[in-house]
């Protein structure tokens, strides 16, 4: 095995000394803040770079002079036609082919049968039961409006991801261009995608579908590249020896060999599509997201919970079905098996569909359940929630007052009090200490444009919210992770809960915090904290469970107590994995804090929603890049430190 090359001691010492000097400069700037000239406090207006105006000029040129508007209109017309077809079939919109709506019993039976074919009776009950729930709760049309967009957007994302991923696999130049774009694309908040789409496409279902395609395609590109790269050379050589053409080698050898990675990409596309379709309600996308948005604005908690349950169930079903498809291997029937035996599931499905159409012909209830016929849990939920809030109201009121008065406002004011110059030097010092001058320059390259954009104070409020939320998430998540990792059965249960929570669209996390705290900064921090806790729990468990049993056994033989093994063996070895979890937590928090602007903040998210309302592309993209740069800088520092720490552990 090749030994890990560590920096020479002298170089490491110089790196620490330069970082310490920069830290001292930052400290001096903070201590003497009162006498600093104004340009060191905040970038003066004369030096603010009009990034938004430049982007708007470029955007207008591309849209009008290059004729991109015409091209996008053609594409949007194709998407709209596909949406009309699915809308007619799923909820009876008056469009071609005018065959719909398909009765809900038929769709529920079909999804139940898909679940059975992919994962057995349990998955069949979850899949079919979800659609029965949607129907009897009177949410069928809203759910089908959402699903009709996913059915159109997900295949387009998958196809586009396959094509671009294959291009990146074939061309090193294309890969070098695409990878940085993917890094930025996967760091941009959801709203940054919406504004250009609204300009080119307008609002409504087709805009929602197109923004969903754009948002969900990056994971498919990455998994296509990973899958094609991972195909064994022996498999390729075998295919060539069989006399395949290049096209046959790709379609009959490489893609089937990369099947698992590609289907994991499909799973991620579907889940990203659902997340974006729910949020696309901000640009007029009808469906469950729009209904949930309206109910949250009206503070109708009971009905919001009903819609929230439906969105969660849909997310779980789509996640479980796509994962089961990824894990399921092709089946081979015994030689001489009859057609019915070979197509048993299709025969059962055809029978269920026929029965469903018969029921629909006998009674309209089995076509669509009207609202007056639907069940509702809103009344009981409102009663329970009202009683619960009355019970804990004094506690939540005191907690809200305490957090706002003694924690959130002081911390926010402290972040805003810091001179811009001190923050820049401090981040350069951190970068220099972790990765030398290159990392220091990378940090400045990410943070300096934010200072020059004129949105520094808003960015600092975003950073304050993320910092407080992630610290609270660490305080809660690490102990829960330690508790889960202590027992293999408990670890599996905790990871299952984490998997389930990560399938929830981020909008769902707003419901309980609005219910408990109302619309204020405490609710925002609580929603972000809960969302950011999940990856910390997951990576804590995986980091501790991934430690070699031989190392733990050696510590036990040397007489170490369980506490000593945890603090002096397991946690130090798990640090690189824990840092990756913290990094994921920060990225989750950044996404959530932008969405949580809906319930009251004064950060970049609020300004981004204003840019969306005024369709200001330049402003929206500048704000989006600011959020992305904060995330990418944290990602660079944490992963660089984790790699260095891992190298030290391996060398030791």
XYZ file of C-alpha atoms in Angstrom, residues 126-433:
308
model
C -48.060 0.694 1.519
C -48.357 1.659 -2.163
C -51.991 0.751 -2.711
C -53.002 1.991 0.744
C -51.480 5.407 0.101
C -53.678 5.960 -2.941
C -56.748 4.679 -1.095
C -55.973 7.244 1.640
C -55.645 10.024 -0.946
C -58.981 9.100 -2.516
C -61.092 8.693 0.616
C -59.659 11.899 2.125
C -60.943 13.843 -0.885
C -57.468 14.912 -2.046
C -57.436 12.997 -5.319
C -57.396 15.901 -7.754
C -54.665 17.786 -5.876
C -52.520 14.654 -5.629
C -53.006 13.823 -9.310
C -52.079 17.391 -10.286
C -48.814 16.839 -8.423
C -48.249 13.337 -9.788
C -49.017 14.361 -13.382
C -46.066 16.776 -13.303
C -43.716 14.187 -11.770
C -44.706 11.647 -14.447
C -43.655 14.130 -17.136
C -40.668 15.769 -15.439
C -38.912 12.673 -14.036
C -38.477 10.821 -17.389
C -37.196 14.030 -19.024
C -34.693 14.495 -16.177
C -33.596 10.873 -16.421
C -33.094 11.084 -20.194
C -31.232 14.392 -19.974
C -29.101 13.083 -17.102
C -28.203 9.946 -19.068
C -27.139 11.984 -22.096
C -25.073 14.546 -20.175
C -23.596 11.900 -17.856
C -22.560 9.801 -20.864
C -20.968 12.882 -22.455
C -19.016 13.563 -19.246
C -17.905 9.910 -19.175
C -16.711 10.000 -22.785
C -14.933 13.388 -22.642
C -12.519 14.509 -19.929
C -12.965 18.117 -21.099
C -16.744 17.827 -20.757
C -16.327 16.324 -17.290
C -14.049 19.183 -16.176
C -16.665 21.682 -17.369
C -19.710 19.825 -16.030
C -18.439 18.957 -12.524
C -18.074 22.571 -11.252
C -21.465 23.410 -12.759
C -23.010 20.454 -10.921
C -21.376 21.549 -7.647
C -22.922 25.008 -7.983
C -26.270 23.662 -9.246
C -26.607 21.323 -6.274
C -25.784 24.182 -3.884
C -28.288 26.678 -5.311
C -31.553 27.060 -3.367
C -34.798 26.025 -5.014
C -36.017 29.574 -5.646
C -32.940 30.464 -7.696
C -34.119 27.991 -10.348
C -37.633 29.393 -10.491
C -36.985 33.003 -11.506
C -35.406 32.406 -14.959
C -38.047 29.783 -15.718
C -40.842 32.246 -14.907
C -39.288 34.782 -17.318
C -39.005 32.291 -20.176
C -42.049 30.112 -19.542
C -44.451 32.029 -17.322
C -46.256 30.448 -14.374
C -48.382 27.356 -13.984
C -47.928 23.591 -14.439
C -45.511 23.751 -17.387
C -43.246 26.179 -15.527
C -43.396 23.832 -12.529
C -42.499 20.857 -14.721
C -39.556 22.591 -16.400
C -38.061 23.913 -13.156
C -38.460 20.386 -11.759
C -36.524 18.937 -14.697
C -33.702 21.443 -14.242
C -33.526 20.939 -10.475
C -33.631 17.137 -10.492
C -31.211 16.365 -13.340
C -27.810 16.817 -11.509
C -28.001 13.592 -9.426
C -28.786 11.586 -12.564
C -25.738 13.039 -14.309
C -23.503 12.120 -11.363
C -24.871 8.578 -11.005
C -24.593 7.959 -14.772
C -20.952 9.030 -14.695
C -20.297 6.922 -11.580
C -22.080 3.874 -13.008
C -20.341 3.913 -16.407
C -16.960 4.418 -14.746
C -17.548 1.471 -12.421
C -18.189 -1.114 -15.151
C -15.566 -3.845 -14.903
C -12.979 -3.910 -17.755
C -13.511 -7.696 -17.977
C -17.189 -7.144 -18.830
C -16.261 -4.640 -21.546
C -13.631 -6.980 -22.968
C -16.137 -9.822 -23.036
C -18.596 -7.622 -24.917
C -15.972 -6.633 -27.494
C -14.955 -10.264 -28.019
C -18.602 -11.051 -28.786
C -18.392 -8.730 -31.799
C -20.641 -5.940 -30.537
C -20.778 -2.565 -32.241
C -20.150 0.611 -30.191
C -23.901 1.175 -29.890
C -24.518 -2.420 -28.803
C -21.617 -2.228 -26.349
C -23.231 0.826 -24.748
C -26.854 -0.352 -24.735
C -26.339 -4.106 -24.181
C -23.232 -4.133 -21.972
C -22.276 -0.857 -20.262
C -25.728 0.448 -19.303
C -27.024 -2.939 -18.023
C -23.794 -3.383 -16.023
C -24.348 0.072 -14.474
C -28.002 -0.735 -13.735
C -27.852 -0.359 -9.940
C -26.170 3.080 -10.009
C -28.509 4.291 -12.750
C -31.599 3.222 -10.817
C -30.280 4.900 -7.657
C -30.029 8.025 -9.844
C -33.649 7.452 -10.897
C -34.626 7.264 -7.212
C -32.895 10.579 -6.498
C -34.516 12.208 -9.541
C -37.990 11.127 -8.397
C -37.455 12.406 -4.843
C -35.982 15.705 -6.059
C -38.914 16.046 -8.451
C -41.442 15.643 -5.645
C -39.571 18.170 -3.477
C -39.527 20.765 -6.259
C -43.109 20.151 -7.415
C -44.314 20.904 -3.881
C -42.278 24.129 -3.759
C -43.270 25.110 -7.304
C -46.574 26.234 -5.790
C -44.775 29.600 -5.433
C -44.882 29.924 -9.248
C -48.488 28.839 -9.697
C -48.038 25.064 -9.785
C -51.376 23.564 -8.676
C -51.560 20.483 -6.523
C -50.721 19.440 -2.983
C -47.995 22.059 -2.565
C -50.260 24.949 -3.497
C -52.991 23.688 -1.180
C -50.515 23.279 1.681
C -49.172 26.790 1.087
C -52.683 28.263 1.211
C -53.549 26.360 4.394
C -50.329 27.352 6.151
C -50.944 31.000 5.234
C -54.403 30.673 6.797
C -52.914 28.789 9.815
C -55.400 25.924 9.297
C -53.343 23.312 11.107
C -55.753 20.364 10.865
C -56.149 20.560 7.093
C -52.421 21.298 6.741
C -51.616 18.087 8.620
C -53.946 16.123 6.309
C -52.155 17.461 3.219
C -48.802 16.972 4.933
C -49.583 13.302 5.610
C -50.468 12.801 1.959
C -47.228 14.411 0.745
C -45.217 12.297 3.202
C -46.982 9.090 2.136
C -46.387 9.900 -1.544
C -42.715 10.574 -0.808
C -42.341 7.271 1.071
C -44.092 5.279 -1.674
C -42.090 6.814 -4.526
C -38.869 6.347 -2.552
C -39.574 2.725 -1.612
C -40.745 1.753 -5.105
C -37.743 3.289 -6.876
C -35.297 1.791 -4.342
C -36.939 -1.621 -4.671
C -36.604 -1.333 -8.464
C -32.909 -0.475 -8.070
C -32.266 -3.477 -5.807
C -34.414 -6.032 -7.655
C -32.546 -8.353 -9.967
C -34.045 -9.758 -13.206
C -36.071 -12.945 -12.726
C -35.565 -16.076 -14.839
C -38.370 -18.603 -15.182
C -37.962 -22.332 -15.493
C -37.759 -23.694 -19.019
C -41.153 -24.739 -20.317
C -43.116 -22.344 -18.073
C -46.435 -21.287 -19.562
C -47.197 -17.714 -20.670
C -49.421 -17.189 -17.615
C -46.680 -18.401 -15.270
C -44.126 -16.120 -16.922
C -46.472 -13.117 -16.779
C -48.332 -13.898 -13.563
C -48.149 -10.357 -12.183
C -49.441 -8.871 -15.441
C -52.395 -11.260 -15.410
C -53.270 -10.346 -11.804
C -52.934 -6.634 -12.626
C -55.238 -6.976 -15.648
C -57.829 -8.671 -13.461
C -57.640 -5.948 -10.808
C -57.918 -3.218 -13.453
C -60.975 -4.881 -14.986
C -62.570 -5.153 -11.533
C -61.767 -1.481 -10.882
C -63.476 -0.339 -14.073
C -66.519 -2.473 -13.232
C -66.778 -0.844 -9.788
C -66.386 2.608 -11.383
C -69.208 1.821 -13.812
C -71.449 0.723 -10.942
C -70.916 3.781 -8.724
C -69.225 7.183 -9.278
C -67.674 6.959 -5.776
C -65.070 4.616 -7.268
C -64.154 7.175 -9.953
C -63.458 10.111 -7.641
C -64.545 10.751 -4.074
C -66.187 14.159 -3.847
C -65.264 16.497 -1.016
C -68.672 16.104 0.642
C -68.199 12.312 0.660
C -64.615 12.450 1.909
C -63.377 11.627 5.351
C -61.576 14.319 7.323
C -59.325 14.312 10.344
C -59.056 18.101 10.443
C -61.609 18.563 13.221
C -60.087 16.019 15.627
C -56.574 17.207 14.757
C -57.491 20.835 15.416
C -59.075 19.820 18.733
C -56.027 17.775 19.808
C -53.581 20.421 18.617
C -55.571 23.171 20.310
C -55.621 21.267 23.584
C -51.917 20.450 23.288
C -50.997 24.067 22.552
C -53.135 25.261 25.478
C -51.332 22.737 27.680
C -47.784 23.628 26.649
C -48.570 27.231 25.666
C -46.946 28.783 28.739
C -43.786 26.724 28.109
C -43.551 27.548 24.393
C -44.339 31.226 25.076
C -41.557 31.415 27.664
C -39.174 29.474 25.414
C -39.951 31.758 22.458
C -39.394 34.857 24.620
C -36.167 33.462 26.100
C -34.685 32.370 22.769
C -35.572 35.583 20.950
C -34.489 37.906 23.775
C -31.401 36.165 25.150
C -30.108 33.981 22.305
C -31.257 34.789 18.788
C -31.241 38.592 18.818
C -27.860 38.858 20.647
C -26.248 36.295 18.324
C -27.717 37.963 15.236
C -26.542 41.387 16.409
C -23.078 39.956 17.095
C -22.808 38.640 13.537
C -23.971 41.982 12.126
C -21.605 43.868 14.469
C -18.499 42.190 13.011
C -16.545 44.275 10.483
C -16.547 42.806 6.980
C -12.749 43.051 6.864
C -12.419 41.005 10.082
C -14.652 38.246 8.721
C -12.689 38.094 5.458
C -9.343 37.856 7.267
C -10.704 35.299 9.746
C -11.972 33.031 6.957
C -8.651 33.384 5.127
C -6.918 32.334 8.364
C -9.146 29.271 8.734
C -8.522 28.337 5.095
C -4.751 28.833 5.470
C -4.651 26.725 8.630
